[in-house]
C-alpha cells in the first residue's frame, strides 16, 4: 500500500457489513478513507509505505539526535548528504522492536560520528512509512469505517430508543486502546 491508501479494502468493509451490491461503494470508500485518516491523526503517523526514497527536512533535536518521520528500510537511506553507515548513524528503535514487538519502523537517528548542529536543517532521504500495516491499525480503521457508515442511522448521535431512554453513541474506547501503542507523541523541545 502506498502512503495515503486506506488501511482496509472496500471488500473487507462490505463483508463486515454484509453488503453484496455496489450501490453504496462510493459512501463506503469515503468512510474507509476518513477512518484511515482518523487513525493517522490519532496516532500522529502514517502506516503505509513508499518504495521510492525521497528527501525530507528535519530540525535536529539535539547535537546528536534527529527525530524523523517513520521509515522502514535502510535501502537508499541518506542522512545530511551521507549514505547510511551503521558506524555513524544509530537507528532507533533498535532492531525495529518496541515492547518486544518486531516490525516497527525507525524514527530516531543518532549521530555517533558527527554533529547535527552544523546544519540549520538536516535532509534525510528514505523510503518512508511502515514495512507492513499493523493488524490492529487495519482493524481499527475497519471498525471506525463501519461506525461512520452507520452514523446515518443515528442523527445527532442518537442511535435509538431503549426502555430506559435514548441510546447515545460514544467514542469507541476499544479502538483507542488498540491504537494506543502506535501513538506517536509530540516532543517538547526547550
XYZ file of N, CA and C in Angstrom:
570
model
N 0.828 -1.186 0.000
C 0.000 0.000 0.000
C 0.870 1.246 0.000
N 0.501 2.205 -0.790
C 1.240 3.464 -0.870
C 0.782 4.407 0.243
N 1.601 5.403 0.525
C 1.217 6.406 1.510
C -0.124 7.001 1.103
N -1.014 7.147 2.059
C -2.324 7.733 1.794
C -3.411 6.736 1.471
N -3.054 5.485 1.175
C -4.074 4.477 0.896
C -4.821 4.120 2.176
N -6.094 3.706 2.063
C -6.834 3.253 3.245
C -6.193 2.003 3.850
N -6.454 1.771 5.119
C -5.864 0.643 5.832
C -6.691 -0.637 5.744
N -7.710 -0.635 4.965
C -8.510 -1.821 4.715
C -9.045 -1.729 3.297
N -9.631 -2.800 2.831
C -10.168 -2.790 1.474
C -11.679 -2.583 1.505
N -12.192 -2.109 0.388
C -13.629 -1.942 0.253
C -14.328 -3.284 0.459
N -13.759 -4.361 -0.076
C -14.389 -5.674 0.063
C -14.417 -6.129 1.524
N -13.328 -5.857 2.273
C -13.329 -6.200 3.706
C -14.471 -5.492 4.430
N -14.654 -4.214 4.135
C -15.712 -3.435 4.784
C -17.085 -3.948 4.376
N -17.268 -4.246 3.102
C -18.553 -4.763 2.635
C -18.866 -6.109 3.273
N -17.854 -6.959 3.406
C -18.068 -8.266 4.039
C -18.533 -8.098 5.480
N -17.932 -7.171 6.202
C -18.297 -6.952 7.608
C -19.702 -6.393 7.755
N -20.124 -5.631 6.754
C -21.458 -5.034 6.797
C -22.496 -5.882 6.063
N -22.075 -7.044 5.549
C -22.944 -7.953 4.798
C -23.597 -7.254 3.605
N -22.795 -6.496 2.880
C -23.268 -5.799 1.684
C -22.723 -6.536 0.466
N -23.628 -6.900 -0.449
C -23.196 -7.650 -1.626
C -23.308 -6.844 -2.921
N -24.085 -5.759 -2.907
C -24.222 -4.964 -4.126
C -23.187 -3.838 -4.159
N -23.246 -3.029 -5.209
C -22.285 -1.930 -5.360
C -22.935 -0.563 -5.146
N -24.184 -0.553 -4.692
C -24.932 0.699 -4.552
C -24.255 1.693 -3.607
N -23.622 1.210 -2.561
C -23.046 2.086 -1.536
C -21.523 2.173 -1.608
N -20.934 1.720 -2.708
C -19.466 1.672 -2.794
C -18.804 3.036 -2.592
N -19.377 4.081 -3.153
C -18.775 5.416 -3.005
C -18.801 5.859 -1.545
N -19.921 5.661 -0.880
C -20.050 6.030 0.532
C -19.099 5.193 1.401
N -19.007 3.909 1.119
C -18.130 3.028 1.902
C -16.662 3.369 1.672
N -16.299 3.679 0.438
C -14.919 4.071 0.128
C -14.563 5.354 0.864
N -15.489 6.293 0.894
C -15.272 7.552 1.608
C -15.135 7.314 3.109
N -15.968 6.456 3.666
C -15.895 6.142 5.100
C -14.560 5.481 5.447
N -14.096 4.599 4.580
C -12.822 3.914 4.818
C -11.654 4.895 4.750
N -11.709 5.821 3.804
C -10.661 6.842 3.708
C -10.684 7.751 4.926
N -11.872 8.171 5.355
C -11.992 9.035 6.540
C -11.510 8.315 7.791
N -11.847 7.048 7.926
C -11.408 6.275 9.090
C -9.893 6.141 9.106
N -9.299 5.895 7.955
C -7.841 5.759 7.871
C -7.146 7.064 8.215
N -7.678 8.190 7.729
C -7.088 9.493 8.075
C -7.275 9.779 9.568
N -8.380 9.330 10.140
C -8.600 9.478 11.580
C -7.573 8.700 12.389
N -7.239 7.509 11.919
C -6.184 6.717 12.568
C -4.864 7.481 12.512
N -4.549 8.054 11.355
C -3.313 8.831 11.212
C -3.277 9.995 12.201
N -4.387 10.731 12.295
C -4.426 11.884 13.207
C -4.296 11.436 14.660
N -4.978 10.369 15.026
C -4.913 9.885 16.404
C -3.494 9.441 16.756
N -2.845 8.747 15.832
C -1.519 8.175 16.101
C -0.372 9.130 15.761
N -0.655 10.206 15.051
C 0.394 11.137 14.609
C 1.442 10.455 13.745
N 1.009 9.530 12.909
C 1.910 8.860 11.969
C 1.100 8.226 10.852
N 1.790 7.853 9.788
C 1.216 7.240 8.589
C 1.768 5.813 8.504
N 0.901 4.823 8.317
C 1.318 3.425 8.429
C 1.620 2.726 7.112
N 1.240 3.292 5.982
C 1.594 2.667 4.714
C 3.038 2.986 4.388
N 3.489 2.701 3.174
C 4.902 2.907 2.865
C 5.111 3.409 1.445
N 6.292 3.972 1.262
C 6.765 4.288 -0.076
C 7.840 3.266 -0.418
N 8.039 3.040 -1.692
C 9.109 2.139 -2.121
C 10.180 2.896 -2.892
N 10.010 4.207 -2.957
C 10.993 5.074 -3.584
C 11.458 6.078 -2.540
N 12.756 6.243 -2.419
C 13.298 7.183 -1.425
C 13.096 8.622 -1.885
N 12.656 9.451 -0.950
C 12.517 10.883 -1.190
C 13.102 11.631 -0.006
N 13.501 12.875 -0.245
C 14.116 13.681 0.802
C 13.100 14.488 1.583
N 13.333 14.604 2.874
C 12.539 15.461 3.754
C 13.504 16.169 4.692
N 13.096 17.337 5.160
C 13.966 18.098 6.052
C 13.440 18.069 7.477
N 14.392 18.010 8.428
C 14.063 17.946 9.843
C 15.005 18.836 10.633
N 14.506 19.381 11.739
C 15.356 20.112 12.669
C 15.948 19.108 13.643
N 17.222 19.257 13.948
C 17.873 18.366 14.907
C 17.298 18.633 16.301
N 17.011 17.569 17.037
C 16.504 17.692 18.392
C 17.624 18.097 19.333
N 18.764 17.440 19.182
C 19.979 17.781 19.920
C 21.129 17.682 18.936
N 22.342 17.895 19.428
C 23.514 17.827 18.553
C 23.724 16.436 17.964
N 23.164 15.415 18.614
C 23.381 14.051 18.127
C 22.087 13.273 17.881
N 20.928 13.907 18.024
C 19.661 13.193 17.852
C 18.780 13.899 16.834
N 18.259 13.098 15.923
C 17.359 13.591 14.897
C 16.073 12.770 14.961
N 14.942 13.427 15.220
C 13.643 12.761 15.194
C 13.062 12.979 13.807
N 12.717 11.888 13.136
C 12.248 11.953 11.752
C 10.925 11.223 11.615
N 10.330 11.322 10.442
C 9.144 10.533 10.138
C 9.556 9.066 10.061
N 8.587 8.177 10.213
C 8.861 6.742 10.161
C 9.439 6.346 8.803
N 10.470 5.492 8.816
C 10.986 4.893 7.581
C 11.273 3.427 7.849
N 11.098 2.596 6.828
C 11.039 1.156 7.033
C 12.261 0.372 6.566
N 13.229 1.024 5.940
C 14.393 0.292 5.440
C 15.596 1.220 5.386
N 16.771 0.633 5.395
C 17.994 1.420 5.232
C 18.394 1.516 3.756
N 17.672 0.830 2.886
C 17.942 0.926 1.452
C 17.725 2.366 0.995
N 18.701 2.930 0.316
C 18.658 4.306 -0.193
C 18.629 5.366 0.901
N 18.952 5.010 2.141
C 18.939 5.970 3.242
C 20.156 6.884 3.165
N 19.904 8.188 3.160
C 20.954 9.203 3.127
C 20.623 10.226 4.212
N 21.599 10.507 5.079
C 21.407 11.462 6.168
C 22.380 12.617 6.000
N 21.838 13.803 5.806
C 22.639 15.020 5.680
C 23.716 14.871 4.602
N 23.324 14.269 3.469
C 24.233 14.128 2.340
C 25.166 12.934 2.403
N 25.080 12.144 3.473
C 25.960 10.988 3.648
C 25.134 9.707 3.622
N 25.550 8.749 2.798
C 24.849 7.464 2.758
C 24.900 6.810 4.123
N 23.841 6.065 4.434
C 23.746 5.402 5.737
C 24.979 4.558 6.009
N 25.535 4.735 7.206
C 26.692 3.981 7.674
C 26.404 3.624 9.123
N 26.274 2.336 9.412
C 25.903 1.898 10.757
C 26.931 2.269 11.818
N 28.157 2.610 11.418
C 29.149 3.038 12.410
C 28.978 4.526 12.745
N 28.203 5.244 11.936
C 27.975 6.672 12.175
C 26.547 6.926 12.645
N 25.579 6.277 12.005
C 24.167 6.510 12.305
C 23.583 5.311 13.051
N 23.089 5.548 14.237
C 22.421 4.514 15.018
C 20.923 4.749 14.865
N 20.230 3.756 14.312
C 18.804 3.877 14.056
C 18.014 3.297 15.211
N 16.977 4.018 15.604
C 16.129 3.569 16.711
C 14.673 3.615 16.291
N 13.877 2.703 16.831
C 14.184 1.769 17.896
C 15.137 0.672 17.417
N 16.004 0.282 18.318
C 16.996 -0.744 17.993
C 16.299 -2.029 17.559
N 16.807 -2.625 16.519
C 16.290 -3.885 15.965
C 14.837 -3.784 15.499
N 14.319 -2.573 15.370
C 12.933 -2.406 14.920
C 11.926 -2.993 15.883
N 12.261 -2.984 17.189
C 11.365 -3.574 18.191
C 10.952 -2.536 19.230
N 9.673 -2.588 19.603
C 9.142 -1.763 20.681
C 8.338 -2.682 21.589
N 8.663 -2.674 22.874
C 7.985 -3.523 23.862
C 7.926 -4.985 23.426
N 9.021 -5.461 22.828
C 9.122 -6.856 22.409
C 8.410 -7.185 21.115
N 7.791 -6.193 20.486
C 7.066 -6.418 19.236
C 7.928 -5.983 18.052
N 8.223 -6.902 17.120
C 9.018 -6.541 15.935
C 8.166 -5.843 14.883
N 8.830 -5.320 13.865
C 8.130 -4.733 12.723
C 7.972 -3.233 12.789
N 8.555 -2.601 13.794
C 8.437 -1.150 13.909
C 9.412 -0.465 12.967
N 9.025 0.703 12.456
C 9.943 1.467 11.608
C 10.936 2.229 12.475
N 11.913 2.801 11.832
C 12.852 3.682 12.529
C 12.270 5.094 12.529
N 12.506 5.846 13.623
C 12.081 7.244 13.649
C 13.049 8.135 14.430
N 14.142 7.547 14.899
C 15.191 8.327 15.561
C 16.532 7.946 14.936
N 17.336 8.961 14.659
C 18.682 8.718 14.131
C 19.665 9.405 15.069
N 20.541 8.605 15.648
C 21.601 9.152 16.498
C 22.869 9.241 15.663
N 23.555 10.347 15.789
C 24.776 10.583 15.033
C 25.966 10.345 15.948
N 26.566 9.166 15.830
C 27.705 8.816 16.675
C 29.007 9.409 16.163
N 29.019 9.874 14.922
C 30.271 10.342 14.350
C 30.279 11.803 13.952
N 29.328 12.585 14.397
C 29.307 13.969 13.964
C 28.388 14.822 14.800
N 28.040 15.969 14.250
C 27.270 16.949 14.984
C 26.209 17.535 14.064
N 24.933 17.334 14.392
C 23.853 17.843 13.559
C 23.734 19.358 13.619
N 24.359 20.000 14.590
C 24.201 21.448 14.732
C 24.891 22.225 13.625
N 25.664 21.552 12.771
C 26.334 22.252 11.670
C 25.340 22.647 10.587
N 24.144 22.106 10.605
C 23.127 22.428 9.599
C 21.924 23.063 10.282
N 21.306 24.028 9.604
C 20.066 24.596 10.128
C 18.975 23.520 10.123
N 18.916 22.763 9.050
C 18.023 21.613 8.957
C 18.824 20.454 8.381
N 18.357 19.262 8.676
C 19.021 18.060 8.186
C 18.094 17.397 7.179
N 18.614 17.094 6.006
C 17.834 16.405 4.986
C 18.059 14.910 5.114
N 16.960 14.185 5.192
C 17.012 12.727 5.239
C 16.255 12.207 4.027
N 16.911 11.340 3.278
C 16.279 10.681 2.139
C 16.048 9.232 2.541
N 14.793 8.795 2.460
C 14.453 7.446 2.920
C 13.193 6.963 2.218
N 12.914 5.685 2.407
C 11.645 5.104 1.995
C 10.743 5.194 3.224
N 9.800 6.113 3.206
C 9.009 6.470 4.372
C 7.893 5.484 4.650
N 7.483 5.415 5.897
C 6.347 4.610 6.316
C 6.760 3.308 6.985
N 5.815 2.429 7.115
C 5.987 1.121 7.762
C 6.110 0.045 6.692
N 6.889 -0.981 6.963
C 7.006 -2.095 6.019
C 5.658 -2.796 5.856
N 4.942 -2.973 6.951
C 3.623 -3.611 6.943
C 2.701 -2.835 7.882
N 1.458 -2.669 7.492
C 0.476 -2.026 8.360
C 0.150 -3.004 9.486
N 0.281 -2.580 10.755
C -0.047 -3.481 11.865
C -1.514 -3.916 11.814
N -1.763 -5.139 12.205
C -3.124 -5.691 12.175
C -4.086 -4.848 13.010
N -3.642 -4.334 14.144
C -4.504 -3.500 14.995
C -4.923 -2.221 14.286
N -4.049 -1.674 13.467
C -4.356 -0.448 12.722
C -5.421 -0.746 11.669
N -5.264 -1.840 10.946
C -6.261 -2.223 9.941
C -7.611 -2.464 10.607
N -7.605 -3.194 11.716
C -8.844 -3.495 12.432
C -9.522 -2.222 12.922
N -8.753 -1.311 13.493
C -9.317 -0.052 13.993
C -9.917 0.764 12.855
N -9.251 0.789 11.706
C -9.775 1.536 10.561
C -11.081 0.921 10.054
N -11.155 -0.392 9.996
C -12.377 -1.046 9.525
C -13.540 -0.841 10.499
N -13.275 -0.957 11.789
C -14.330 -0.734 12.789
C -14.825 0.708 12.711
N -13.896 1.644 12.596
C -14.276 3.050 12.508
C -15.068 3.318 11.237
N -14.670 2.735 10.122
C -15.413 2.903 8.873
C -16.834 2.348 9.004
N -16.973 1.238 9.707
C -18.300 0.676 9.949
C -19.142 1.654 10.766
N -18.531 2.245 11.794
C -19.258 3.196 12.635
C -19.651 4.438 11.836
N -18.744 4.929 10.986
C -19.049 6.100 10.159
C -20.233 5.790 9.241
N -20.230 4.608 8.657
C -21.301 4.199 7.761
C -22.633 4.139 8.493
N -22.603 3.676 9.708
C -23.842 3.517 10.481
C -24.315 4.823 11.115
N -23.495 5.873 11.084
C -23.906 7.152 11.673
C -25.146 7.731 11.006
N -25.382 7.390 9.742
C -26.581 7.903 9.072
C -27.848 7.363 9.738
N -27.713 6.275 10.490
C -28.846 5.711 11.229
C -28.959 6.305 12.629
N -28.073 7.271 12.962
C -28.053 7.844 14.304
C -27.939 9.372 14.239
N -28.991 10.064 13.797
C -28.909 11.520 13.718
C -28.672 12.142 15.089
N -27.808 13.134 15.113
C -27.441 13.858 16.332
C -26.849 12.937 17.401
N -26.274 11.812 16.965
C -25.634 10.900 17.900
C -26.593 10.021 18.667
N -27.872 10.045 18.300
C -28.866 9.225 18.991
C -29.116 7.991 18.141
N -28.828 6.845 18.732
C -28.944 5.600 17.989
C -30.366 5.063 17.996
N -31.097 5.281 19.052
C -32.454 4.765 19.096
C -33.032 4.898 20.482
N -34.180 4.319 20.678
C -34.849 4.354 21.964
C -34.652 3.041 22.685
N -34.413 3.122 23.939
C -34.355 1.926 24.775
C -35.433 2.082 25.838
N -35.675 1.056 26.578
C -36.681 1.141 27.631
C -36.347 2.231 28.635
N -35.067 2.496 28.826
C -34.637 3.486 29.813
C -34.364 4.855 29.183
N -34.598 5.038 27.890
C -34.374 6.330 27.267
C -33.528 6.216 26.010
N -33.004 7.356 25.550
C -32.225 7.392 24.325
C -30.864 6.722 24.514
N -30.389 6.099 23.457
C -29.059 5.491 23.464
C -28.146 6.415 22.664
N -27.079 6.883 23.271
C -26.139 7.781 22.588
C -24.904 7.008 22.158
N -24.375 7.396 21.001
C -23.135 6.811 20.510
C -21.988 7.568 21.147
N -21.020 6.859 21.670
C -19.860 7.479 22.313
C -18.600 7.103 21.557
N -17.513 7.788 21.888
C -16.219 7.442 21.313
C -15.909 5.989 21.649
N -15.370 5.280 20.705
C -15.087 3.868 20.892
C -13.749 3.688 21.617
N -13.801 3.335 22.874
C -12.590 3.179 23.679
C -11.782 1.952 23.272
N -12.430 0.957 22.696
C -11.715 -0.221 22.212
C -10.745 0.162 21.104
N -11.203 1.031 20.199
C -10.333 1.490 19.114
C -9.162 2.283 19.685
N -9.454 3.169 20.631
C -8.381 3.958 21.254
C -7.342 3.059 21.901
N -7.784 2.020 22.579
C -6.817 1.123 23.243
C -6.054 0.278 22.225
N -6.679 -0.061 21.099
C -5.975 -0.815 20.054
C -4.872 0.029 19.426
N -5.130 1.339 19.297
C -4.174 2.225 18.637
C -3.163 2.862 19.587
N -3.426 2.818 20.879
C -2.562 3.497 21.863
C -1.081 3.133 21.735
N -0.717 1.863 21.532
C 0.710 1.551 21.425
C 1.390 2.185 20.204
N 0.610 2.574 19.211
C 1.167 3.125 17.977
C 1.143 4.650 17.951
N 0.632 5.235 19.020
C 0.505 6.688 19.060
C 1.872 7.335 19.281
N 2.204 8.225 18.388
C 3.479 8.941 18.486
C 3.178 10.291 19.122
N 3.831 10.529 20.225
C 3.583 11.763 20.951
C 4.511 12.867 20.472
N 3.986 14.064 20.481
C 4.802 15.226 20.110
C 5.877 15.428 21.164
N 7.032 15.859 20.721
C 8.159 16.072 21.617
C 8.307 17.569 21.879
N 8.337 17.930 23.152
C 8.547 19.338 23.505
C 10.040 19.589 23.587
N 10.486 20.634 22.921
C 11.907 20.981 22.937
C 12.055 22.303 23.672
N 12.898 22.296 24.694
C 13.067 23.515 25.489
C 14.228 24.340 24.970
